[in-house]
PDB file of C-alpha atoms in Angstrom:
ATOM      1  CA  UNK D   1     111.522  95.081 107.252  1.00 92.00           C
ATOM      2  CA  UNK D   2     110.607  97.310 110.376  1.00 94.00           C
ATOM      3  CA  UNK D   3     106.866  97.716 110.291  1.00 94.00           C
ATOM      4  CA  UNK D   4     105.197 100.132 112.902  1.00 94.00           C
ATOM      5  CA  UNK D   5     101.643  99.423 113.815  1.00 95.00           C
ATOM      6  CA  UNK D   6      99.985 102.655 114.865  1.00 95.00           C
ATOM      7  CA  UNK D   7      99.806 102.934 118.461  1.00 93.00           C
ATOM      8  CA  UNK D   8     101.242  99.311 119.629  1.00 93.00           C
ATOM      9  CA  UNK D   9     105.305  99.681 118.572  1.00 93.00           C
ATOM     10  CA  UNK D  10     107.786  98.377 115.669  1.00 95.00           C
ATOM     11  CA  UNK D  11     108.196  94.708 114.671  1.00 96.00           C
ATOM     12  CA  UNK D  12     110.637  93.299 111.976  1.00 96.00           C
ATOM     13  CA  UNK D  13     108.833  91.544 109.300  1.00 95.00           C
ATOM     14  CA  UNK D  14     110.926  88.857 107.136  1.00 94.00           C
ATOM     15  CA  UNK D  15     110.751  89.859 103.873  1.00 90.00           C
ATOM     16  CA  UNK D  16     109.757  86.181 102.835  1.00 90.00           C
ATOM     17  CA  UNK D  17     107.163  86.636 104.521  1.00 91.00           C
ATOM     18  CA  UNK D  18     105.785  90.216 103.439  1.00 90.00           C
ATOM     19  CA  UNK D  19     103.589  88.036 100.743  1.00 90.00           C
ATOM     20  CA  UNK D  20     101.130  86.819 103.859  1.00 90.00           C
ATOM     21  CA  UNK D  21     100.674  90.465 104.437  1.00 93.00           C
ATOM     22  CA  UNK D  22     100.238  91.288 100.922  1.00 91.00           C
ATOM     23  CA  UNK D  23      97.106  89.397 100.567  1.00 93.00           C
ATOM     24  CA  UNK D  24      95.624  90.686 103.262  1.00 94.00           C
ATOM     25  CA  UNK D  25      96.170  93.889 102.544  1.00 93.00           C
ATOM     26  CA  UNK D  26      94.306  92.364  99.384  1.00 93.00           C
ATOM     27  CA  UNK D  27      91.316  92.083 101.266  1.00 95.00           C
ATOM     28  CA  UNK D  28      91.282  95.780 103.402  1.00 95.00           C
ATOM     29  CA  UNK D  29      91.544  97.238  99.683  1.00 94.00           C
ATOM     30  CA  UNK D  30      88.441  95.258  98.445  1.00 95.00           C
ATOM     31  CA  UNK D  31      86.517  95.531 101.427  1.00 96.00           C
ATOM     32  CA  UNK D  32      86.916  99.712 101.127  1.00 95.00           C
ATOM     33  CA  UNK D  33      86.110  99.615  97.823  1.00 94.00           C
ATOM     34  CA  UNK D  34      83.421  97.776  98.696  1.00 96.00           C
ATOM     35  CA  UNK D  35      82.340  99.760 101.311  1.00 95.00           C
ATOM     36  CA  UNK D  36      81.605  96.487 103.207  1.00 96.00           C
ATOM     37  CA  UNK D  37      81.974  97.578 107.050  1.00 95.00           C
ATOM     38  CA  UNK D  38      82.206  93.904 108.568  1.00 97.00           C
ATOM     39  CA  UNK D  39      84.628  92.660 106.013  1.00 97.00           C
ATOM     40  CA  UNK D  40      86.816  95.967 106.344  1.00 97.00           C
ATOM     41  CA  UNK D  41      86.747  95.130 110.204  1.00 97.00           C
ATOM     42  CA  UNK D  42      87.743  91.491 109.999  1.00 97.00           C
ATOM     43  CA  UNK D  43      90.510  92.029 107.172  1.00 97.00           C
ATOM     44  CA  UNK D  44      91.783  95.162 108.914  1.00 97.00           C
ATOM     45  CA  UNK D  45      92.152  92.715 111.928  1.00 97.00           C
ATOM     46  CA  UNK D  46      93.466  89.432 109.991  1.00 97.00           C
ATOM     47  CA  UNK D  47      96.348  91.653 108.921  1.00 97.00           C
ATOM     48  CA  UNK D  48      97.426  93.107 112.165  1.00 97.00           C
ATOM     49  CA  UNK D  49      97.236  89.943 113.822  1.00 97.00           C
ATOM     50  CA  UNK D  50      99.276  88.202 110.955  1.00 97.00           C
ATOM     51  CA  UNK D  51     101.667  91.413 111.313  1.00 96.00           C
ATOM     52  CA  UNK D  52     102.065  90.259 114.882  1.00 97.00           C
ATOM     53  CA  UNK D  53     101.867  86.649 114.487  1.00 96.00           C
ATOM     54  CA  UNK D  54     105.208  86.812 112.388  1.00 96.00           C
ATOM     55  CA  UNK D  55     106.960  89.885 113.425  1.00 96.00           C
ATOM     56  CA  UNK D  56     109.682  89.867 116.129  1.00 96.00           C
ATOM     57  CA  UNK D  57     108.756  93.412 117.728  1.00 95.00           C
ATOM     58  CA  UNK D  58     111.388  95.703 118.327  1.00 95.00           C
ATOM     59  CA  UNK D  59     112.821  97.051 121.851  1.00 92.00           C
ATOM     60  CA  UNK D  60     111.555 100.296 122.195  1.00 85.00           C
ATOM     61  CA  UNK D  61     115.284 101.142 122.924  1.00 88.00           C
ATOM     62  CA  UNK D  62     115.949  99.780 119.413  1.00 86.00           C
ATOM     63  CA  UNK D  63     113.428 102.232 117.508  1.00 75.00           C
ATOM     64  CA  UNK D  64     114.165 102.448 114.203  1.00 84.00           C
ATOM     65  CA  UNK D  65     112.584 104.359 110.903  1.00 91.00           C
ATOM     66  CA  UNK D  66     109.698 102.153 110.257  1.00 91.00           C
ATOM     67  CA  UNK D  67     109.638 101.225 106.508  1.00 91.00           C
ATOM     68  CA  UNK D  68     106.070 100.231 106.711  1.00 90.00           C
ATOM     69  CA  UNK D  69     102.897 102.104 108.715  1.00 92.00           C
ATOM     70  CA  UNK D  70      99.808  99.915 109.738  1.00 95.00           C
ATOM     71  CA  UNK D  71      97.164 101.468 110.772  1.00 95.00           C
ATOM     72  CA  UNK D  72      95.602 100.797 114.328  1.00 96.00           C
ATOM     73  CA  UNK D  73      93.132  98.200 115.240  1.00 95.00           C
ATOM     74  CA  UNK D  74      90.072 100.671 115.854  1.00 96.00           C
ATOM     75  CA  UNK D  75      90.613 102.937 112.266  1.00 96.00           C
ATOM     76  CA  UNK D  76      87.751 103.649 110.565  1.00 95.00           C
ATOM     77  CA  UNK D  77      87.325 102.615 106.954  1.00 94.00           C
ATOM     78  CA  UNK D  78      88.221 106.616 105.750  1.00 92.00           C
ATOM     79  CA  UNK D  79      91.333 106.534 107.404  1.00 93.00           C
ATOM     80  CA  UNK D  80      92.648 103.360 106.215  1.00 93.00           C
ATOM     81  CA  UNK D  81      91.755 104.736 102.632  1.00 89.00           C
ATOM     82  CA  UNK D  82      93.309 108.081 103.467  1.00 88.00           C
ATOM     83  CA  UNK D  83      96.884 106.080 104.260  1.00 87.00           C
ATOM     84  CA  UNK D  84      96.594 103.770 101.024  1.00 81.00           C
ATOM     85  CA  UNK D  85      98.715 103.948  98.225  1.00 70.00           C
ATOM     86  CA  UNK D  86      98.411 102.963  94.825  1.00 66.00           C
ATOM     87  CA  UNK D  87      99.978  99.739  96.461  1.00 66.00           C
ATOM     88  CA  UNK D  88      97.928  99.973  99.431  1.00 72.00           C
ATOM     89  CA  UNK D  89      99.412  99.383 102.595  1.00 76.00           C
ATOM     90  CA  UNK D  90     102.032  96.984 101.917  1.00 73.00           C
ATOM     91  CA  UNK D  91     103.646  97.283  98.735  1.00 69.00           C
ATOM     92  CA  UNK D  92     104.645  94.628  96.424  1.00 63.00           C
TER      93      UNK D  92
END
């Protein structure tokens, strides 16, 4: 799964492994709901560095329709909640 993260490129995602993700994207939800600024911050980070732990970025001469959008490092908690879905970021 091709997975753009706002602002750094594309990497492909296994999809056995999209269930890591999922639970941090878990924790961004919950934090926003929360309105908990520290724990927004650390799971908004925990996922992009997952994101790039385990996906294989993509050439830029390779771009292709991204299937998934993260949102960058330094979003604010509004704009993360603006881009969720009833999924959130990663659906199931």
């Amino acid at each position: 799964m091709i997975v753009r993260i706002m602002g750094e490129g594309q990497v492909d995602v296994a999809p056995g492994d999209l269930s890591e993700l999922n639970e941090l994207d878990e924790k961004v939800e919950q934090a926003i709901e929360s309105g908990d600024e520290a724990a927004f911050r650390t799971a908004l980070h925990a996922l992009l560095d997952q994101a790039r732990r385990i996906g294989k970025p993509v050439p830029d001469e390779d771009l292709e329709p991204s299937e998934l959008i993260l949102p960058p490092s330094d979003a604010t908690m509004d704009e993360v909640k603006a881009m969720l879905g009833d999924e959130g970021l990663i659906p199931d």
